Short mmCIF file of C-alpha atoms and ligand atoms in Angstrom, two decimals:
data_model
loop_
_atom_site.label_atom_id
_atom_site.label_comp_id
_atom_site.label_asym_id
_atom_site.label_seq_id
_atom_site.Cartn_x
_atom_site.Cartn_y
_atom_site.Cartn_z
CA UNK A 1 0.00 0.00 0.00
CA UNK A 2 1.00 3.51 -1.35
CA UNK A 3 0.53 6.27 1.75
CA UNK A 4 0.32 9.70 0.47
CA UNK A 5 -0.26 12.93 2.38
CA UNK A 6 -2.58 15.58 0.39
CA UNK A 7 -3.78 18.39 1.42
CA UNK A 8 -7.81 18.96 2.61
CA UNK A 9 -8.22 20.87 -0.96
CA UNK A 10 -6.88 18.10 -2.94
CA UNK A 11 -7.82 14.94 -0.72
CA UNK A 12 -11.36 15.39 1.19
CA UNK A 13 -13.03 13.83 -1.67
CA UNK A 14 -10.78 10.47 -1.62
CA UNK A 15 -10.88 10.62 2.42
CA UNK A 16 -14.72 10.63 2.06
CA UNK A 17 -14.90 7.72 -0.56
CA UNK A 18 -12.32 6.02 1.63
CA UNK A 19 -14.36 6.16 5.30
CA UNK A 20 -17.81 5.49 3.24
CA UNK A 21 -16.20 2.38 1.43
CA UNK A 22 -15.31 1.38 5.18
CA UNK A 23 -11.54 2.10 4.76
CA UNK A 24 -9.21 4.52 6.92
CA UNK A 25 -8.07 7.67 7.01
CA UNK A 26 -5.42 9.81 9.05
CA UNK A 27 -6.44 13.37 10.10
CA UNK A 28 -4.99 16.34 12.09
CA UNK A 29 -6.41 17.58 15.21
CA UNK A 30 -5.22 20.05 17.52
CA UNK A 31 -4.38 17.51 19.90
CA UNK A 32 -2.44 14.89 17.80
CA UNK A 33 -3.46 13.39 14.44
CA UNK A 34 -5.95 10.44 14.43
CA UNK A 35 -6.51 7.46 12.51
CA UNK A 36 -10.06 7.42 11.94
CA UNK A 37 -13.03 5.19 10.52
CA UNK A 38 -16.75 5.52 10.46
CA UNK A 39 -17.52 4.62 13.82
CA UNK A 40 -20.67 2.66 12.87
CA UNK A 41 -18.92 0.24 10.88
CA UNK A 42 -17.57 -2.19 13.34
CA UNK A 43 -15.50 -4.09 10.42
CA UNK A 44 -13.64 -0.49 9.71
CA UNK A 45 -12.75 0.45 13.17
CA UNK A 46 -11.10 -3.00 13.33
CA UNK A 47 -8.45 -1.98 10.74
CA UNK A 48 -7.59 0.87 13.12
CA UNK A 49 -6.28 -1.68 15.51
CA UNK A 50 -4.83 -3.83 12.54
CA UNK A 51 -2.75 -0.89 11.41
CA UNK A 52 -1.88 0.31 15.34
CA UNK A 53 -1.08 -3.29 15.99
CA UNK A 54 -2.94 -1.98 19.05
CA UNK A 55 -5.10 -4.35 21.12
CA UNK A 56 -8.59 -4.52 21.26
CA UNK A 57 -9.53 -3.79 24.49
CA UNK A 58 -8.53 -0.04 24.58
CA UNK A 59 -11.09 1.82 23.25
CA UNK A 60 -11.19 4.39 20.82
CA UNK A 61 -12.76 8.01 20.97
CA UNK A 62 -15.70 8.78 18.41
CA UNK A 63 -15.07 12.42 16.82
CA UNK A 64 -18.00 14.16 15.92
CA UNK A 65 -18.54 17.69 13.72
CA UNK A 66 -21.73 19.07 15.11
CA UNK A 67 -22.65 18.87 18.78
CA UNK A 68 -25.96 17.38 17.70
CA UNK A 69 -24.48 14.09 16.96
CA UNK A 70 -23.87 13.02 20.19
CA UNK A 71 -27.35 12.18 20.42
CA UNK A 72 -26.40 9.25 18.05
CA UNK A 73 -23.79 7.92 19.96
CA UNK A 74 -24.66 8.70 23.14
CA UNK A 75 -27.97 8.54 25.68
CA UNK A 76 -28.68 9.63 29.38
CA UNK A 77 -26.71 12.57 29.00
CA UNK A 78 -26.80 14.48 32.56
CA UNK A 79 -26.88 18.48 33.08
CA UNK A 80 -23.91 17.81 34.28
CA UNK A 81 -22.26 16.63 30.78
CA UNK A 82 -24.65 19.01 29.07
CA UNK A 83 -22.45 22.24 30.98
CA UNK A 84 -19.08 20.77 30.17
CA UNK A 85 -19.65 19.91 26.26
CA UNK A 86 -21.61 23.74 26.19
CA UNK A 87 -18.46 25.46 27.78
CA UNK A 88 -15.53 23.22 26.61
CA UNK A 89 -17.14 21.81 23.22
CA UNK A 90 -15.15 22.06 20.13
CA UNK A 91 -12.21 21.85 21.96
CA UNK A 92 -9.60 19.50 23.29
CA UNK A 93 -11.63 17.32 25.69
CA UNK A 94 -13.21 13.97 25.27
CA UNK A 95 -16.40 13.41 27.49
CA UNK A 96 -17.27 9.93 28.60
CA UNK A 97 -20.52 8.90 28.74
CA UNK A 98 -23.30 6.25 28.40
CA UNK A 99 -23.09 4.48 25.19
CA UNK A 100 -26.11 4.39 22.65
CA UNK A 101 -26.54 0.92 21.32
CA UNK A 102 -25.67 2.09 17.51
CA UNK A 103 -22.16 2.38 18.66
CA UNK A 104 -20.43 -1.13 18.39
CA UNK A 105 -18.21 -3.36 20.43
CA UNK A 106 -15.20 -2.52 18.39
CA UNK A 107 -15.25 1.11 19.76
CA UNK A 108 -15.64 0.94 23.30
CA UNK A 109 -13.77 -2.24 23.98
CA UNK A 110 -17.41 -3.49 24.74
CA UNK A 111 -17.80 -1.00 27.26
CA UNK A 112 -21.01 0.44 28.03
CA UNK A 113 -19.62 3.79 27.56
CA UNK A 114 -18.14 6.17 24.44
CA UNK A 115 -15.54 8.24 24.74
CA UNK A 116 -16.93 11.30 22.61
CA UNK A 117 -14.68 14.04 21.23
CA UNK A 118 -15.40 17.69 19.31
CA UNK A 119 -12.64 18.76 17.65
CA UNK A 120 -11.89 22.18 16.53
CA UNK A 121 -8.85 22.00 13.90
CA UNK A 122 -10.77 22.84 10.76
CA UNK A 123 -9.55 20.68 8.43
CA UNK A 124 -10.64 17.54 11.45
CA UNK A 125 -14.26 19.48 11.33
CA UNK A 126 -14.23 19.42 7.29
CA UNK A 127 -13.23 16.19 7.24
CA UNK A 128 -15.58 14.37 9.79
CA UNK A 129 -18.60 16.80 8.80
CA UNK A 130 -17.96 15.78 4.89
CA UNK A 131 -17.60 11.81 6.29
CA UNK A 132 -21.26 12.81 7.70
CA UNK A 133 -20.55 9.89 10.52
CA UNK A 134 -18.59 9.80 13.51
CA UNK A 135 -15.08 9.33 13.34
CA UNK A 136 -13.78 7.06 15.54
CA UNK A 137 -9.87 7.21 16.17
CA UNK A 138 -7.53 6.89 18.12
CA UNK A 139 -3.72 8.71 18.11
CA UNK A 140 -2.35 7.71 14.65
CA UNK A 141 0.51 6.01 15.99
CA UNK A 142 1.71 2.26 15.69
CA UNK A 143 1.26 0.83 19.57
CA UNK A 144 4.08 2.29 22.06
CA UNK A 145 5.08 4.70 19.42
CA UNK A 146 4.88 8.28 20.38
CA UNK A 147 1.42 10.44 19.67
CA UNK A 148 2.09 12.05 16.22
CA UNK A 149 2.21 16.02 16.03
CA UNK A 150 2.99 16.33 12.06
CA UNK A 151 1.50 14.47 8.88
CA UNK A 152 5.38 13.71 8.51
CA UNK A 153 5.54 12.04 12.09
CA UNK A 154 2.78 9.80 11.39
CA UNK A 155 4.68 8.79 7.54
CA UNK A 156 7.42 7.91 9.12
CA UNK A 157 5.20 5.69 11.28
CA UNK A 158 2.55 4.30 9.59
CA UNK A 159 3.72 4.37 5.27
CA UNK A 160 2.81 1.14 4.14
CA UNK A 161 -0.24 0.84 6.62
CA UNK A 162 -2.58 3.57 5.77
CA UNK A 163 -3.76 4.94 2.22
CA UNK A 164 -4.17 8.48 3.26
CA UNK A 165 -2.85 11.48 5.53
CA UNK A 166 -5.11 14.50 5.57
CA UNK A 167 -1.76 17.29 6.00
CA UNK A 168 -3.03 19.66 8.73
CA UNK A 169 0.35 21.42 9.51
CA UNK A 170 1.51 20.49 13.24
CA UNK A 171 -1.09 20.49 16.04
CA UNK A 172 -1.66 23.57 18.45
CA UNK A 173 -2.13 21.51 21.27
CA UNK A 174 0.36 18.69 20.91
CA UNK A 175 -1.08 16.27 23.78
CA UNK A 176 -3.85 14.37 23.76
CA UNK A 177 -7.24 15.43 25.16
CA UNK A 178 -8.19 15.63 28.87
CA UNK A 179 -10.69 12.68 28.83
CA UNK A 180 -13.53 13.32 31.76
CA UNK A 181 -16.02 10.36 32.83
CA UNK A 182 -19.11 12.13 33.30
CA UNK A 183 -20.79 8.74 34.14
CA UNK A 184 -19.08 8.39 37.14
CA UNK A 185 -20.85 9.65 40.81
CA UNK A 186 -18.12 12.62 40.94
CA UNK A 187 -17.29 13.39 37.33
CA UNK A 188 -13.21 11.92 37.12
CA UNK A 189 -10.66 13.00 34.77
CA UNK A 190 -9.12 9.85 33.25
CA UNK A 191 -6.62 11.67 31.56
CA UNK A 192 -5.09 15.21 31.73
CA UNK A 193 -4.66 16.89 29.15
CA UNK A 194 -5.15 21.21 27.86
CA UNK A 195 -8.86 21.49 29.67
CA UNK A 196 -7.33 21.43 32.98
CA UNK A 197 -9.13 19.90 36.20
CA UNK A 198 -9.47 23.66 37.75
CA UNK A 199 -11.08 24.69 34.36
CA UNK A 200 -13.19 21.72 35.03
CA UNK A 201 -13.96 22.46 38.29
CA UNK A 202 -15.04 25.64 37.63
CA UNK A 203 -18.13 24.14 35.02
CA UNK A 204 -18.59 20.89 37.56
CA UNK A 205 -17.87 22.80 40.99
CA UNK A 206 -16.10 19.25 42.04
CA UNK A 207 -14.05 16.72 39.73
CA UNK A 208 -11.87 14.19 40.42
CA UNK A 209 -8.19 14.51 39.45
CA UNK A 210 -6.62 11.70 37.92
CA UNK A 211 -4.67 10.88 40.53
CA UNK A 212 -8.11 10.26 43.00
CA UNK A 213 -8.08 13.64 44.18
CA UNK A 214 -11.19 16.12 44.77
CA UNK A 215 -10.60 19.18 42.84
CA UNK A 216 -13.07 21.85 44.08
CA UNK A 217 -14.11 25.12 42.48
CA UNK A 218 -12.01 27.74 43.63
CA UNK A 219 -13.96 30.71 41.30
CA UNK A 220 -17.59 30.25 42.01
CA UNK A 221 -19.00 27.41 39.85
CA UNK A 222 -20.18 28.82 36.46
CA UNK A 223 -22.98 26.64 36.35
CA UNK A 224 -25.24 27.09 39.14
CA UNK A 225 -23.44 29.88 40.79
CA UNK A 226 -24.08 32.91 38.86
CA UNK A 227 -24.56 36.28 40.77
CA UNK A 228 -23.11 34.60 43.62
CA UNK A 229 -21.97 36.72 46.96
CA UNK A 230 -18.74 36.05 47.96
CA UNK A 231 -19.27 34.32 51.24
CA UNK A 232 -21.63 31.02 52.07
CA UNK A 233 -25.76 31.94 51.29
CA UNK A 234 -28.16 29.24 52.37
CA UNK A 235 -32.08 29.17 51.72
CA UNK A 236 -33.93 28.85 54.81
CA UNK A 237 -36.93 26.75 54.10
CA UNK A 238 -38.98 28.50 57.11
CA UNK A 239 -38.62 31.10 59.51
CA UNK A 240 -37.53 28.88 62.43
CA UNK A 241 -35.24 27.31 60.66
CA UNK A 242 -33.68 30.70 59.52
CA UNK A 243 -33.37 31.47 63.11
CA UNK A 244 -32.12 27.74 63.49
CA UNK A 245 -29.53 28.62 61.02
CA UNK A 246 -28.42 31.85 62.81
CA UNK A 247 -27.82 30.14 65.91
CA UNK A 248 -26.03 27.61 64.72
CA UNK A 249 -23.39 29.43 62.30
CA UNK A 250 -22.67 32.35 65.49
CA UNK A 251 -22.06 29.77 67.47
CA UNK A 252 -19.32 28.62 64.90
CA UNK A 253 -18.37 32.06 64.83
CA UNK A 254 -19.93 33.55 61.84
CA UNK A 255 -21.38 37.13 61.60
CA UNK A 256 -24.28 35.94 59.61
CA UNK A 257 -27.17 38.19 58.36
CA UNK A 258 -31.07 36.62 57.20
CA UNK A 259 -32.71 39.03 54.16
CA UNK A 260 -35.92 38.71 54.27
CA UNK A 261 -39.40 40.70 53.74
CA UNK A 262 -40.66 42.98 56.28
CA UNK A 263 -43.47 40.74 57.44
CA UNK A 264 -40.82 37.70 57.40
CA UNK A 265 -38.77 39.13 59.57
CA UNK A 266 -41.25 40.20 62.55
CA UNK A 267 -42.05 36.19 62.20
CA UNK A 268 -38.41 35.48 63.80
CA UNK A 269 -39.20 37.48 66.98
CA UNK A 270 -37.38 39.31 69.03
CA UNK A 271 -34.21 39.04 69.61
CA UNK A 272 -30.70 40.46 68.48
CA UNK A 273 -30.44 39.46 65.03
CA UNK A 274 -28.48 41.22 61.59
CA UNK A 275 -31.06 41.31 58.98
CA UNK A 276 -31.69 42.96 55.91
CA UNK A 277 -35.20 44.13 55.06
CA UNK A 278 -36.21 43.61 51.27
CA UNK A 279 -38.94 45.43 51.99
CA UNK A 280 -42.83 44.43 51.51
CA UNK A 281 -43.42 42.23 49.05
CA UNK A 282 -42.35 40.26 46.20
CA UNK A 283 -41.99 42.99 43.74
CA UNK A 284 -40.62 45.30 46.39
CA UNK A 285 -37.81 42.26 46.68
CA UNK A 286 -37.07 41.63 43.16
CA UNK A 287 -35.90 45.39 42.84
CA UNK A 288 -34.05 44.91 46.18
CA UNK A 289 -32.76 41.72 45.87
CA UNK A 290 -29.20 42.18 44.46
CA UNK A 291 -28.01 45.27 46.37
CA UNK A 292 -28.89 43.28 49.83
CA UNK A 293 -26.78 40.55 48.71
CA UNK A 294 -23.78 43.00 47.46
CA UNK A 295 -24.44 44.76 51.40
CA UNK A 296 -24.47 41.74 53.27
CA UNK A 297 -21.39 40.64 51.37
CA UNK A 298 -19.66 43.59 52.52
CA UNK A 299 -20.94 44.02 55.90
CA UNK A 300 -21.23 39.96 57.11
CA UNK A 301 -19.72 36.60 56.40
CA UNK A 302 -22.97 34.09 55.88
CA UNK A 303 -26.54 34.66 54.12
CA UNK A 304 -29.37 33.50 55.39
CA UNK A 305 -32.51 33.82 53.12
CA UNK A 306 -36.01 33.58 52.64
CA UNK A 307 -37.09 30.99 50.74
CA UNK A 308 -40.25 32.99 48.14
CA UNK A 309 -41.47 29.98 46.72
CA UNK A 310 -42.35 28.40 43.27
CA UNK A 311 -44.80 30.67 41.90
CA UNK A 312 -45.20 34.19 39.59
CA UNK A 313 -42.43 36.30 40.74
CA UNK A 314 -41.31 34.50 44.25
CA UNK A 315 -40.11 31.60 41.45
CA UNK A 316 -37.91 34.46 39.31
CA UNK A 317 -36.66 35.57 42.54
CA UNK A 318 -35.70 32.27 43.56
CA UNK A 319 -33.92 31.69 40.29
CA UNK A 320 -31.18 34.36 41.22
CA UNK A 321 -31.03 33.50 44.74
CA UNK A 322 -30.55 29.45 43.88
CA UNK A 323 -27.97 30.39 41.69
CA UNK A 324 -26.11 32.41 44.55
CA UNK A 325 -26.89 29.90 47.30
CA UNK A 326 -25.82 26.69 44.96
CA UNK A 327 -28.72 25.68 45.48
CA UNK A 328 -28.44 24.89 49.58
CA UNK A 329 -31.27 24.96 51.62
CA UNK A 330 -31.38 24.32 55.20
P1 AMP B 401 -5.58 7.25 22.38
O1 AMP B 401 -5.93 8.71 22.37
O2 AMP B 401 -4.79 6.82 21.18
O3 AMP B 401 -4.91 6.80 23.64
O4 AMP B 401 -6.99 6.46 22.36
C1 AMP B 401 -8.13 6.80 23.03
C2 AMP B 401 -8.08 6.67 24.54
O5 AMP B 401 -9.33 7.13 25.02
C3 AMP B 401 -7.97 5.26 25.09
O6 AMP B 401 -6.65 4.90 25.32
C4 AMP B 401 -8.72 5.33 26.41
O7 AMP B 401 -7.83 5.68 27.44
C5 AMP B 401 -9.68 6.48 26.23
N1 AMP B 401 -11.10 6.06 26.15
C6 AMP B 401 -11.87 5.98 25.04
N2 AMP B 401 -13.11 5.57 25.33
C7 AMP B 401 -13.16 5.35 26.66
C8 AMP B 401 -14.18 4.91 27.57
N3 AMP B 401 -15.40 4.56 27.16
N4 AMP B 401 -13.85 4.82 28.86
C9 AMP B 401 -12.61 5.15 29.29
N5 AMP B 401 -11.61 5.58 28.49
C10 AMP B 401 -11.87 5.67 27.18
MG1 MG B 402 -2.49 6.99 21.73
#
């Protein structure tokens, strides 16, 4: 067998005839280059591992062009997964999650996962959207060889073993993707790679390092903390559990503070408590809402606040204040 490397101008239409008559292909990424076949065709992803001379059981990573087609490789896809494809997706990061059953054997190492990649190299995104199937590939290396960075890298490799190298220059990235198992309890990096675990973190709020470790949000977490205050803000499901609350977190030495509406706050009684008023009623706390939370900030160390319900515009309310409390009620 002849390899040749041609450029995405001159080769795409071979490289397509090539994946749709269940052949390979080598493409750039801007992690490493890949050795790809349709990843629906068990019978072509198993001259991936022919011409790797890698074994079966490692899986491969399915590259897609559009982030719609992960609904064809992949099902049960959590919020969770949802945030990091949305913030990290194209990009150097493969996403594990639970495999659809049009995926075969052949990919996952019969694991009931895929490993599911978005690259953003555009001759990898011409290539895979022309293929109009997922790509599945892994590094286009022969097995213990290093992770090729150049078309020339993966010649020097592979001639003899694969009919075609899409020439995408040398890769911005240069390592592999960070792979993250978003089917596991506490999403877990498998493998490191540019999308770091604090990036991570920041989307997920907690990850697991690859090394076991909890990596914890050290900015606020973009998903559900938005408008957040800088200290700890809890939603107090009642009055006497605000009060609860207030006890509790002065005794651990906190200067806390509860906001609350006028008429909540004569329902806590008596007694020597920071609060904040937000005035009458709902509307009155909409408008007042944000500038209590940037005072108590400044003026105390834990938030205590009312919890306004489901309905009309308690519920809007509650969607800013959720997203500063994270969601903790108490
Ligand atoms: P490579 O980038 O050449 O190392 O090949 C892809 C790598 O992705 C494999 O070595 C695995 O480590 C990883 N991978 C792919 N799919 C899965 C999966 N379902 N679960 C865990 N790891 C996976
Ligand atoms: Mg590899």
């Amino acid at each position: 067998m002849q390899t040749k490397i041609v450029s995405i101008e001159q080769g795409l239409d071979e490289a397509v005839e090539l994946i749709k008559s269940g052949d390979i292909v080598v493409f750039p990424t801007e992690t490493v280059y890949g050795l790809g076949a349709n990843a629906f065709d068990g019978d072509a992803v198993r001259k991936i591992f022919e011409a790797k001379g890698r074994p079966m059981d490692n899986p491969l990573i399915a590259h897609i062009a559009d982030i719609s087609w992960i609904d064809r490789l992949a099902i049960d896809v959590s919020d969770e997964a949802k945030a990091v494809i949305k913030a990290f997706m194209p990009g150097p990061i493969t996403v594990i999650l639970k495999r659809s059953k049009a995926v075969p054997d052949e990919v996952t190492a019969g694991l009931d996962t895929v490993g599911i990649r978005f690259p953003i190299h555009t001759v990898a995104r011409q290539f895979i959207m022309a293929c109009g199937v997922p790509i599945a590939a892994p590094s286009a290396n022969t097995s213990t060889k290093i992770s090729p960075t150049r078309a020339e890298h993966v010649f020097e490799d592979m001639q003899g073993r694969v009919p075609l190298i899409l020439q995408g220059g040398a890769c911005e990235v240069g390592i592999e993707s960070t792979i993250v198992d978003m089917t596991a309890e506490v999403p877990t990096i498998l493998r490191p790679g540019a999308i770091t675990q604090e990036l991570l973190a920041n989307v997920l709020g907690k990850v697991k390092n690859f090394d076991g470790k909890i990596i914890v949000a050290k900015a606020p977490g973009m998903k559900y903390k938005h408008y957040a205050p800088s200290c700890e803000m809890v939603v107090a499901t009642s009055p006497k559990s605000a009060v609860d609350e207030y006890v509790r977190q002065k005794a651990n030495g906190l200067n806390p503070v509860v906001l609350a509406t006028s008429r909540y706050l004569k329902d806590l009684g008596k007694g020597d408590i920071n609060v904040i008023d937000l005035g009458a009623n709902d509307e009155d706390a909409m408008r007042n809402i944000y500038g209590a939370m940037h005072e108590a900030q400044d003026k105390y160390d834990y938030i205590i606040c009312q919890d306004f319900g489901n309905e009309g515009l308690g519920a809007s309310i509650m969607n800013r204040i959720n997203k500063a409390s994270g969601g903790k009620r108490i």
